[in-house]
Coordinates of C-alpha atoms in Angstrom, one line a residue:
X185 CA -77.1 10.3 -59.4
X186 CA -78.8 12.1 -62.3
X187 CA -79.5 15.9 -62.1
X188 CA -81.0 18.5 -64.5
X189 CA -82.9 21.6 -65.1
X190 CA -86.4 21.9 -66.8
X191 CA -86.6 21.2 -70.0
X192 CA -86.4 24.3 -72.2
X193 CA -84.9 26.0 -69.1
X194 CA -80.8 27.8 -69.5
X195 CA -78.6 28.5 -66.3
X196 CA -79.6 30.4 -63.5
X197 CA -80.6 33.8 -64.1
X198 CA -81.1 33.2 -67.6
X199 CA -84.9 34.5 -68.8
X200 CA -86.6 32.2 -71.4
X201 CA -87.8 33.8 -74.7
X202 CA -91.7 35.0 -75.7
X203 CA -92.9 31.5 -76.9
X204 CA -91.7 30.2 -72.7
X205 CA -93.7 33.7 -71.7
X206 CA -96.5 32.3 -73.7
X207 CA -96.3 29.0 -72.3
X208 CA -96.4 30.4 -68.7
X209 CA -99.6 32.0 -69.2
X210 CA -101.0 29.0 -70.3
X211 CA -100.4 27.6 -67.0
X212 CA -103.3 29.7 -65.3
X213 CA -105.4 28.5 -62.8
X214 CA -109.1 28.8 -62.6
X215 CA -108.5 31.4 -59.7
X216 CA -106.3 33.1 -61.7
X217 CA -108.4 33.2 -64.8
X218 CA -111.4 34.6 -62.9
X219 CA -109.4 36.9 -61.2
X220 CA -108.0 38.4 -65.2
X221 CA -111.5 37.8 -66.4
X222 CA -113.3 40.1 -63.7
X223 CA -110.2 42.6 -63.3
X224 CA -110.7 43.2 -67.4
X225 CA -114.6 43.5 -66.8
X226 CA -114.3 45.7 -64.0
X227 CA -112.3 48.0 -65.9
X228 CA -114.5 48.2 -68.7
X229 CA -117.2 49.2 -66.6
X230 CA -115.4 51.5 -64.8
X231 CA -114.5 53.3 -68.7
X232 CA -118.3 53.4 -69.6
X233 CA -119.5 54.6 -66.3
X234 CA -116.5 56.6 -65.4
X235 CA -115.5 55.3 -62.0
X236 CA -111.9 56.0 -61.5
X237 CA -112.2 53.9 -58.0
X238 CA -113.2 50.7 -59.7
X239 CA -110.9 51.1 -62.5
X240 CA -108.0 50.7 -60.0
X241 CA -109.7 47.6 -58.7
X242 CA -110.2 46.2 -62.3
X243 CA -106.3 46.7 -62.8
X244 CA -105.2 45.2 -59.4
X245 CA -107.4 42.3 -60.1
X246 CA -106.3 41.6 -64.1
X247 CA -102.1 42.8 -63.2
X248 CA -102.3 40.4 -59.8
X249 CA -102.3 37.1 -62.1
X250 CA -99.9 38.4 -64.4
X251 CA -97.3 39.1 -62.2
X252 CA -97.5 35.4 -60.6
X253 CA -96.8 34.3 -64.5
X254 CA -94.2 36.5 -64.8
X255 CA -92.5 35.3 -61.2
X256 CA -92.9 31.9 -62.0
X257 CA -91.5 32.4 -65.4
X258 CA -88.6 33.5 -64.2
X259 CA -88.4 31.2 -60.8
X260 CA -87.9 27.9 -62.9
X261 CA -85.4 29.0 -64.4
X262 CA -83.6 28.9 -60.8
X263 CA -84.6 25.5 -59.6
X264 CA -82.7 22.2 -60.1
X265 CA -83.0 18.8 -58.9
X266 CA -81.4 15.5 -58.7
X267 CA -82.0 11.9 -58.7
X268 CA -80.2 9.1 -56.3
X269 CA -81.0 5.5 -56.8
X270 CA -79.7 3.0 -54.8
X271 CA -79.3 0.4 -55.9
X272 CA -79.1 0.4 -59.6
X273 CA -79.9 -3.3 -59.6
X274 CA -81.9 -5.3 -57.4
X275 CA -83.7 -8.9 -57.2
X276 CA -87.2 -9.4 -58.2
X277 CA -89.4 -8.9 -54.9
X278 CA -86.5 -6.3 -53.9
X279 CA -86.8 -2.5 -53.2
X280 CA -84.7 0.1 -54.2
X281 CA -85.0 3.7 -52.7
X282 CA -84.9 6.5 -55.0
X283 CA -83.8 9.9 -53.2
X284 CA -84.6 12.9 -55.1
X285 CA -83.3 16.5 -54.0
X286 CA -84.7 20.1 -55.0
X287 CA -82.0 23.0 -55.2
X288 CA -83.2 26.9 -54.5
X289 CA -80.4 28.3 -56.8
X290 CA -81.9 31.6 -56.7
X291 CA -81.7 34.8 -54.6
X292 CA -85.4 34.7 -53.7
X293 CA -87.1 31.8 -52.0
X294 CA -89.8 29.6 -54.0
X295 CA -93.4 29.4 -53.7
X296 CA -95.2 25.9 -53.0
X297 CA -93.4 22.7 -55.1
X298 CA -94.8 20.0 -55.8
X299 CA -93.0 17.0 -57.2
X300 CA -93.9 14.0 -59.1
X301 CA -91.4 11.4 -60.5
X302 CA -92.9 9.4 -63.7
X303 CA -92.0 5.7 -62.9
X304 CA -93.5 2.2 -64.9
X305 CA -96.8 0.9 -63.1
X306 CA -95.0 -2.3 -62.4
X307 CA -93.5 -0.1 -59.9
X308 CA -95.7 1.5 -58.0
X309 CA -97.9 4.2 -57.8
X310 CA -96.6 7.5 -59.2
X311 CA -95.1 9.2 -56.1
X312 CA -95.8 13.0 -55.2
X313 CA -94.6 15.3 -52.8
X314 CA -95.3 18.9 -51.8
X315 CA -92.7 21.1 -50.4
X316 CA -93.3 24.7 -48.9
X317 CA -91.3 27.3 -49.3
X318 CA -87.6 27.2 -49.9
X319 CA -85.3 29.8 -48.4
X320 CA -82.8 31.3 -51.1
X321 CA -79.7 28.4 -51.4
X322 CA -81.8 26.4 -49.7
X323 CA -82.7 22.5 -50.3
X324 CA -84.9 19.5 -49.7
X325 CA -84.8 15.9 -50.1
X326 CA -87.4 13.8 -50.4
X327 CA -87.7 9.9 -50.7
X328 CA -89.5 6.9 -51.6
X329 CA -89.3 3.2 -53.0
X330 CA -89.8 1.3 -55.3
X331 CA -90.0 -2.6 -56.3
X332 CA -90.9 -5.0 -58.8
X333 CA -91.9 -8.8 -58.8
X334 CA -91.2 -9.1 -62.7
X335 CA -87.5 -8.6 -63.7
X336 CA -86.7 -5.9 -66.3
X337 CA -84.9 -2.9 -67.2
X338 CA -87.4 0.0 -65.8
X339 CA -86.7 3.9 -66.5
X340 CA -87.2 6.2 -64.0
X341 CA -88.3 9.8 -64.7
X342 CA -88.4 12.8 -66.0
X343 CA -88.8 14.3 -62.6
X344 CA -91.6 16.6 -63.3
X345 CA -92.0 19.7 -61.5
X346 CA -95.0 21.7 -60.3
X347 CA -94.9 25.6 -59.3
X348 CA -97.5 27.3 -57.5
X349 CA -97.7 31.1 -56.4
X350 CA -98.9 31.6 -52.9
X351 CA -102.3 32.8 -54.3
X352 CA -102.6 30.1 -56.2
X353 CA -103.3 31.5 -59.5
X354 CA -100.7 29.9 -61.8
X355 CA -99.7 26.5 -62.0
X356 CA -97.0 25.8 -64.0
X357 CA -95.6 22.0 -64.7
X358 CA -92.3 21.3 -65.9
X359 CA -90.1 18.3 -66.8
X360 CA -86.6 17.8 -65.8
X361 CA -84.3 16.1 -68.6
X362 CA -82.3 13.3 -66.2
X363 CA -83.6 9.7 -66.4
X364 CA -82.4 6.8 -64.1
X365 CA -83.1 3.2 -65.2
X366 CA -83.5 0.5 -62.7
X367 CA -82.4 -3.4 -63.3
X368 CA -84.6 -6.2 -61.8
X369 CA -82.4 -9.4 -61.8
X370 CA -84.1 -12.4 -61.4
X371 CA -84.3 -14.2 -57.8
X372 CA -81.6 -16.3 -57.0
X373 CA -81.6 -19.1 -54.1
X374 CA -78.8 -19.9 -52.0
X375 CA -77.5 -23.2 -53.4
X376 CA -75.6 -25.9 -51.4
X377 CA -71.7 -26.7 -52.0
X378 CA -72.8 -30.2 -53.1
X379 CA -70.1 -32.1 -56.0
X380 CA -72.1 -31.9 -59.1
X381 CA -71.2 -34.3 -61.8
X382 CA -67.8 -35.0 -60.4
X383 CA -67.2 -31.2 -60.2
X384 CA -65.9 -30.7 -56.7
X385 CA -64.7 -26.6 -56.7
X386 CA -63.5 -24.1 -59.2
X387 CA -60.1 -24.5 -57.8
X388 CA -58.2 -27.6 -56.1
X389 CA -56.0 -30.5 -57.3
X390 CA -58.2 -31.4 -59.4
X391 CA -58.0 -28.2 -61.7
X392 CA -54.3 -27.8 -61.6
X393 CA -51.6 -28.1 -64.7
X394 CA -47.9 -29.1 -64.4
X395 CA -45.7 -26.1 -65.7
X396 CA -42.6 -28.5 -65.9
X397 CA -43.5 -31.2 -68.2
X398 CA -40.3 -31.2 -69.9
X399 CA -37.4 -31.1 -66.8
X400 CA -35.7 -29.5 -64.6
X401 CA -34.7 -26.9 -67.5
X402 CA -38.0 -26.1 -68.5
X403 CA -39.4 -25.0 -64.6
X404 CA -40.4 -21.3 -63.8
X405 CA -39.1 -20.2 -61.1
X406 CA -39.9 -17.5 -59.0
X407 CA -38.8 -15.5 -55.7
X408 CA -38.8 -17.5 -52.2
X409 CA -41.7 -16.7 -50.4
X410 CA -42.1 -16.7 -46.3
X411 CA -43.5 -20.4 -46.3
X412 CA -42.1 -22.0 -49.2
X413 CA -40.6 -25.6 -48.8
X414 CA -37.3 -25.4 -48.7
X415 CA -37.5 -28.8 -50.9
X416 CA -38.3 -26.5 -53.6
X417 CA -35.3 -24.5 -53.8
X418 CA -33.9 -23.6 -57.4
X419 CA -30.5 -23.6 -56.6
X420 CA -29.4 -22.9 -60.7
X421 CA -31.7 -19.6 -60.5
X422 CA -30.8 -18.9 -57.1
X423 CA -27.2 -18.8 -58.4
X424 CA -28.5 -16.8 -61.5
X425 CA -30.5 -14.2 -59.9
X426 CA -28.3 -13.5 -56.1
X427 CA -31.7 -14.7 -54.5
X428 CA -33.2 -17.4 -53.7
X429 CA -35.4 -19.2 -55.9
X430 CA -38.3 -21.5 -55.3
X431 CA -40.1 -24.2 -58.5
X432 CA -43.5 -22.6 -59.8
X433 CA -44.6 -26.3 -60.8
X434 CA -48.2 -26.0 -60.3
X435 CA -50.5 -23.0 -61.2
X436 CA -54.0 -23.2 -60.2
X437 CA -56.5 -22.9 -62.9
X438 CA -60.1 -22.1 -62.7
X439 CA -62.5 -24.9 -64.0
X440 CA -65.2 -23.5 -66.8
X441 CA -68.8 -23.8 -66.5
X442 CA -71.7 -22.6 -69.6
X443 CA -75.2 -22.8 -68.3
X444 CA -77.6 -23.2 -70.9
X445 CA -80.7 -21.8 -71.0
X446 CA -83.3 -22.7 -73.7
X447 CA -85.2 -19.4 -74.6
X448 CA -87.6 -20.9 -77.2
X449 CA -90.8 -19.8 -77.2
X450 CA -92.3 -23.1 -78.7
X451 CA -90.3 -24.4 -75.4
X452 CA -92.5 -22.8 -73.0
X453 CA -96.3 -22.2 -72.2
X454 CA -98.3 -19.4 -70.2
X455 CA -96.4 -16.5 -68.8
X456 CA -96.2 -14.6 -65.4
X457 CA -93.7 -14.4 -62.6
X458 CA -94.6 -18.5 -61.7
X459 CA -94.3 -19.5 -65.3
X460 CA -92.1 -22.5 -66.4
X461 CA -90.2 -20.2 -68.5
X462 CA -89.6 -17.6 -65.2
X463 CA -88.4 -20.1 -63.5
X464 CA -85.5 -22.0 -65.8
X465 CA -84.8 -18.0 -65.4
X466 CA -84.3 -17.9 -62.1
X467 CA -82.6 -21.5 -62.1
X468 CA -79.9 -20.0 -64.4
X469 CA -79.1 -17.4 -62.9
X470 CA -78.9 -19.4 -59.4
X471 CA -76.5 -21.4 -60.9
X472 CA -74.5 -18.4 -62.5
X473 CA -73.7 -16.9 -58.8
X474 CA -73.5 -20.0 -57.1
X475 CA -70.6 -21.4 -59.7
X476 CA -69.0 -18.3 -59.6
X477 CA -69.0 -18.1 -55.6
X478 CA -67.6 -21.8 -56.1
X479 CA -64.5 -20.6 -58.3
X480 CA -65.6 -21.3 -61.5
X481 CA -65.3 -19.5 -65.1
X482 CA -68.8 -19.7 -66.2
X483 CA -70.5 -18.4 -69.3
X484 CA -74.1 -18.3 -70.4
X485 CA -75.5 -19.8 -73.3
X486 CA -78.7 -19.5 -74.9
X487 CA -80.5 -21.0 -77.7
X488 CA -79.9 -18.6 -80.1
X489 CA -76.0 -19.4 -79.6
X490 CA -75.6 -16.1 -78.0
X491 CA -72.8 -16.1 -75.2
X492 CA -71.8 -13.7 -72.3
X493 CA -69.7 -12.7 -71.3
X494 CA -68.9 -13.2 -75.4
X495 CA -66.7 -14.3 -77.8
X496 CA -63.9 -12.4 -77.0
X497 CA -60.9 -14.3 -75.6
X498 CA -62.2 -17.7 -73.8
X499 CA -65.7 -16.5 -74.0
X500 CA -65.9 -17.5 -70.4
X501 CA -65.8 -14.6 -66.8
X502 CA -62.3 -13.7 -66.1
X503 CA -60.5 -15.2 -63.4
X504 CA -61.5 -13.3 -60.4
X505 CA -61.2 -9.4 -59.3
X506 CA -63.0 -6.5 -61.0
X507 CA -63.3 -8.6 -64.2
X508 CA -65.1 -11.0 -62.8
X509 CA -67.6 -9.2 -61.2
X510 CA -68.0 -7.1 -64.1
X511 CA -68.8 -10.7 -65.8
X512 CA -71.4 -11.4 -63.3
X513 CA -73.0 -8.1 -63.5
X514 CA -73.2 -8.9 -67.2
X515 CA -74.8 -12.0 -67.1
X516 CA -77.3 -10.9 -64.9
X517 CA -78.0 -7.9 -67.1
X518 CA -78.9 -10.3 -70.0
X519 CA -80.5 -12.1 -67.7
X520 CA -83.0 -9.7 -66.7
X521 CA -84.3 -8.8 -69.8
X522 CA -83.7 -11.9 -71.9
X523 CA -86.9 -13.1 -73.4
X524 CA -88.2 -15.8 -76.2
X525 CA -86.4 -16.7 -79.1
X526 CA -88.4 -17.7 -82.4
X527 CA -85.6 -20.4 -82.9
X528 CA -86.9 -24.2 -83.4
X529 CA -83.9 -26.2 -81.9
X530 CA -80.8 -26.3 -80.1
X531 CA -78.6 -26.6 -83.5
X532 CA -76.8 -23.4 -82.5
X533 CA -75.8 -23.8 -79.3
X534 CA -74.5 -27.2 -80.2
X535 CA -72.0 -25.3 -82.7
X536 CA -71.4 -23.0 -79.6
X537 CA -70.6 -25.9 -77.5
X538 CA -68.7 -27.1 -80.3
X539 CA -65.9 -25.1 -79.5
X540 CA -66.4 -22.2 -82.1
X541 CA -64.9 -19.0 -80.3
X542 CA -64.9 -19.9 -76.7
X543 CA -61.1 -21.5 -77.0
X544 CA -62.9 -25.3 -75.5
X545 CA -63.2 -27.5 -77.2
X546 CA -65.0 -31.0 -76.9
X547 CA -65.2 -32.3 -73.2
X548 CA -63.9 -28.8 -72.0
X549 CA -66.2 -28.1 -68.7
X550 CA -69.4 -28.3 -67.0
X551 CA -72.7 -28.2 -68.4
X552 CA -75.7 -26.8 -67.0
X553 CA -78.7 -26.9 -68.9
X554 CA -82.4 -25.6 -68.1
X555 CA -84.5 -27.4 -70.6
X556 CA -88.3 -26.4 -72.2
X557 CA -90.5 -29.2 -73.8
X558 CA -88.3 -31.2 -76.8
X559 CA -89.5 -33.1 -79.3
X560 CA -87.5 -36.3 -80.4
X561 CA -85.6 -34.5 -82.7
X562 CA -84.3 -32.2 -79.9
X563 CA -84.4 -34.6 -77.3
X564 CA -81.7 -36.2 -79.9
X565 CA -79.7 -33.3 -80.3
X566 CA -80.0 -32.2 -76.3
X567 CA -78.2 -35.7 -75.6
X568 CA -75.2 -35.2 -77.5
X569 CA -74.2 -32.0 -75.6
X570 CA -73.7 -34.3 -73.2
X571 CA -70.1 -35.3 -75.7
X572 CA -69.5 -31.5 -75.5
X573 CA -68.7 -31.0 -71.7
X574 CA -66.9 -33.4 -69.2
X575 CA -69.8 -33.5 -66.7
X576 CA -73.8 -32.7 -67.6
X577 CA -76.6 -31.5 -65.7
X578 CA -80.1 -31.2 -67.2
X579 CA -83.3 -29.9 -65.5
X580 CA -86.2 -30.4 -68.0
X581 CA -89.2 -28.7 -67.2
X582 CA -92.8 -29.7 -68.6
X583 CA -94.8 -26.6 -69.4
X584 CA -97.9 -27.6 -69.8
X585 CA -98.3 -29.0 -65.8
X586 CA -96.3 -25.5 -65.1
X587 CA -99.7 -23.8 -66.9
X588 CA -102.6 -26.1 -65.5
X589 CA -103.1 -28.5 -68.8
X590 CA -104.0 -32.1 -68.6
X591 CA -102.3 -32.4 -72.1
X592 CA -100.1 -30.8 -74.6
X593 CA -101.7 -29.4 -77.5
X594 CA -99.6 -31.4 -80.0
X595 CA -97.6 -34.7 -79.3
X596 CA -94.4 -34.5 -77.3
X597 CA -92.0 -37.2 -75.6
X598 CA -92.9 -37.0 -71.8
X599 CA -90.9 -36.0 -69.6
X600 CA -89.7 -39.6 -68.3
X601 CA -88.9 -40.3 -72.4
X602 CA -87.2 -37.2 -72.2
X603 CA -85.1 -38.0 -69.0
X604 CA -84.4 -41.4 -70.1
X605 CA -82.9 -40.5 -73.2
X606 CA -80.5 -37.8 -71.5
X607 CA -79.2 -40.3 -68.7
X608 CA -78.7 -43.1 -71.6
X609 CA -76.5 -40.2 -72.9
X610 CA -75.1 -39.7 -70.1
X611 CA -76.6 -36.7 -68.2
X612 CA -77.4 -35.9 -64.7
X613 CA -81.3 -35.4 -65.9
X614 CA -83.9 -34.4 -63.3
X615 CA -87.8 -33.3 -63.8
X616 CA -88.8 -30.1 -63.1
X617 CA -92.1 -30.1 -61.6
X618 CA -94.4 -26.9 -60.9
X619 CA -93.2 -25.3 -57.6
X620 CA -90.4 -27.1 -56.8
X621 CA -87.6 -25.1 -55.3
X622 CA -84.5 -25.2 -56.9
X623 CA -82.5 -25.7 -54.4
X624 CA -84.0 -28.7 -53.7
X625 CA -83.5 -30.1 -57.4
X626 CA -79.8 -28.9 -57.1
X627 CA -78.8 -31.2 -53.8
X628 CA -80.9 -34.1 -55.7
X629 CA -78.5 -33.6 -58.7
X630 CA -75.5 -33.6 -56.3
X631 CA -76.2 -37.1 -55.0
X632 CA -77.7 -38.2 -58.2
X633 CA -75.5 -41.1 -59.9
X634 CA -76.8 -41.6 -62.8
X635 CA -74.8 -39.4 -65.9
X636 CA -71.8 -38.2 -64.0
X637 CA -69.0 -37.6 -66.4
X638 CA -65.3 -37.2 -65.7
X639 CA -64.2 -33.9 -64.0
X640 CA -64.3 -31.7 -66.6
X641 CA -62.9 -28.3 -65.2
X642 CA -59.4 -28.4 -66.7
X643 CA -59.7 -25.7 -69.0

């Protein structure tokens, strides 16, 4: 929730200084012009002709307008409002509802509001609302949505506030100073639990590490749990400790997972929410949840050699909980907003894969890569990542068929070069035509054959 007063406005009951004064008068209607205009022409004419009847009309009409400025000068000063939005992150295609509530902090009630809240086109029209009087202490809440088919980080606001005075003679607008900002993520698609490149979970036998390697001695033991095998008794620590102890030998240890996303924008032609480049977007981040649903550490990679969660630690999400959701939350954040890079090649995120920062090393996890056009010197360097991860996907994606062209502008491998090349390698490789669903590719790549690596997930 966000909340504010109007800009240039104190606390309640404070009174704003003569340049606000000024500023109020400015806000006169047409009405209320007139009505100054003919109350200072009607006492004019009642000076030269001597008419002390229509001098008194000349004054009401010219003081009637000026004392709606000076209520309304004073009445914003009394008014606050707030902003709820919910959620603060949302799929492409999704809607969020923003609530936004009006305060009466004052002793007297208000004249006619209307509000207007400044949000992006993408959006929506600009929404407005007109509220009748409010009651001293009172309140109203007002609501509306909003949604966007093109992921980004949108602001939301300054709630902008319009006072009338019953008469409607002054009109005064004023912003408030609290902005919201709402984060389209791109769409994701429920992805089956099919065994990708030998990859069966995130946790399992397969992704578990002896503690005792060097005997009995060397075991960890711990406290006997309601359960435990009795085979696994420790009787020297039971002895040591008064308890009974059980043999920690296994610990269960998430397998890791980077999904690579090439961002270059020589990579990629047109643009749009059914662009080639939109959807190795959405592919990623598809990936991201569904490998993190599965029980894996996963990072993502870019290009540019960029990594998040970052290089701290492992570089990859943290093993479950809060952490890990934070992780996800970040990725998706990057994800939302990450554009081209003006990079040529994949040079960087070969040194990333390389091991430098992200404690792996060569063969350490599985690879998931979303692929723009190559050329055979990145087709080249693509195919050794494959010696950088125990197991590798690729989805190459052609963007000229994504944007309509017979044929690329300048000469590229085709795809099928492309995709033999990777498998010779050995990668899981698979085409990415236009409109194919993702989902679809992913169960082809789970019974796919042809590139699948060792398991790869012991960390």
């Amino acid at each position: 929730m966000s909340a504010g007063a109007p800009d240039g406005a104190g606390g309640p009951g404070e009174h704003g200084h003569g340049g606000g004064l000024r500023a109020s008068l400015s806000g006169l209607t047409t009405r209320g012009r007139s009505f100054l205009a003919a109350g200072i022409a009607a006492a004019a004419c009642a000076y030269v002709l001597g008419q002390g009847e229509l001098l008194r009309v000349g004054l009401l009409l010219a003081a009637l307008p000026l004392i709606c400025v000076l209520a309304l000068h004073r009445t914003r000063y009394r008014v606050s409002g707030s902003r709820r939005l919910t959620p603060g992150r949302v799929s492409a295609g999704a809607e969020a509802r923003v609530q936004l509530r009006m305060d009466n902090v004052s002793r007297l009630p208000t004249g006619l509001l209307m509000l207007q809240d400044r949000v992006p086109y993408v959006l929506g029209p600009r929404p407005r609302f007109v509220l009748d009087r409010v009651e001293p202490g009172g309140r109203r809440e007002v609501s509306y949505r909003v949604r966007s088919d093109l992921r980004g980080r949108y602001p939301l606001g300054p709630l902008q506030l319009r006072l009338t005075d019953p008469f409607g003679l002054v009109e005064l607008t004023r912003s408030f100073s609290a902005h919201d900002t709402l984060t389209v993520v791109p769409r994701t698609e429920p992805l089956p639990p099919v065994r990708i490149a030998g990859e069966a979970s995130g946790y399992g036998d397969g992704s578990r590490r002896s503690l005792a390697l060097a005997g009995e001695d060397d075991v960890i033991p711990r406290g006997y749990r309601r359960g435990d095998d009795l085979r696994r008794v420790h009787w020297r620590s039971t002895a040591r400790y008064g308890e009974l102890m059980v043999r920690r030998e296994e610990q269960p240890q998430r397998s890791r997972a980077t999904v690579l996303l090439d961002t270059r924008r020589l990579a990629y032609e047109g643009a749009g929410p059914d662009s080639a480049f939109e959807w190795a977007v959405s592919g990623a981040a598809s990936a991201l949840v569904h490998l993190l649903e599965q029980g894996f550490s996963v990072r993502l990679l870019t290009d540019t050699g960029d990594a998040v969660p970052g290089e701290g630690g492992s570089g990859f999400s943290a093993s479950g909980g809060q952490d890990s959701a934070e992780a996800a939350g970040l990725m998706m954040d990057t994800l939302a907003v990450v554009g081209h890079s003006d990079g040529a090649g994949l040079s960087r995120a070969y040194d990333a894969l390389r091991g430098g920062g992200f404690g792996g090393g060569p063969g350490d996890g599985l690879l998931i890569a979303f692929l723009g056009d190559l050329d055979d010197a990145q087709t080249e360097l693509a195919a050794k990542l494959r010696q950088r991860s125990g197991g590798a996907v690729a989805f190459v994606l052609d963007s000229a068929a994504w944007a309509g062209q017979a044929a690329r502008p300048h000469a590229l491998p085709s795809v099928e070069e492309r995709l033999g090349r990777l498998r010779d390698a050995g990668w899981t490789a698979l085409a990415a035509p236009p409109g194919t669903a993702f989902g679809e590719l992913w169960k082809q790549a789970g019974t796919a054959r042809s590139g699948i690596g060792t398991t790869g997930g012991r960390g």
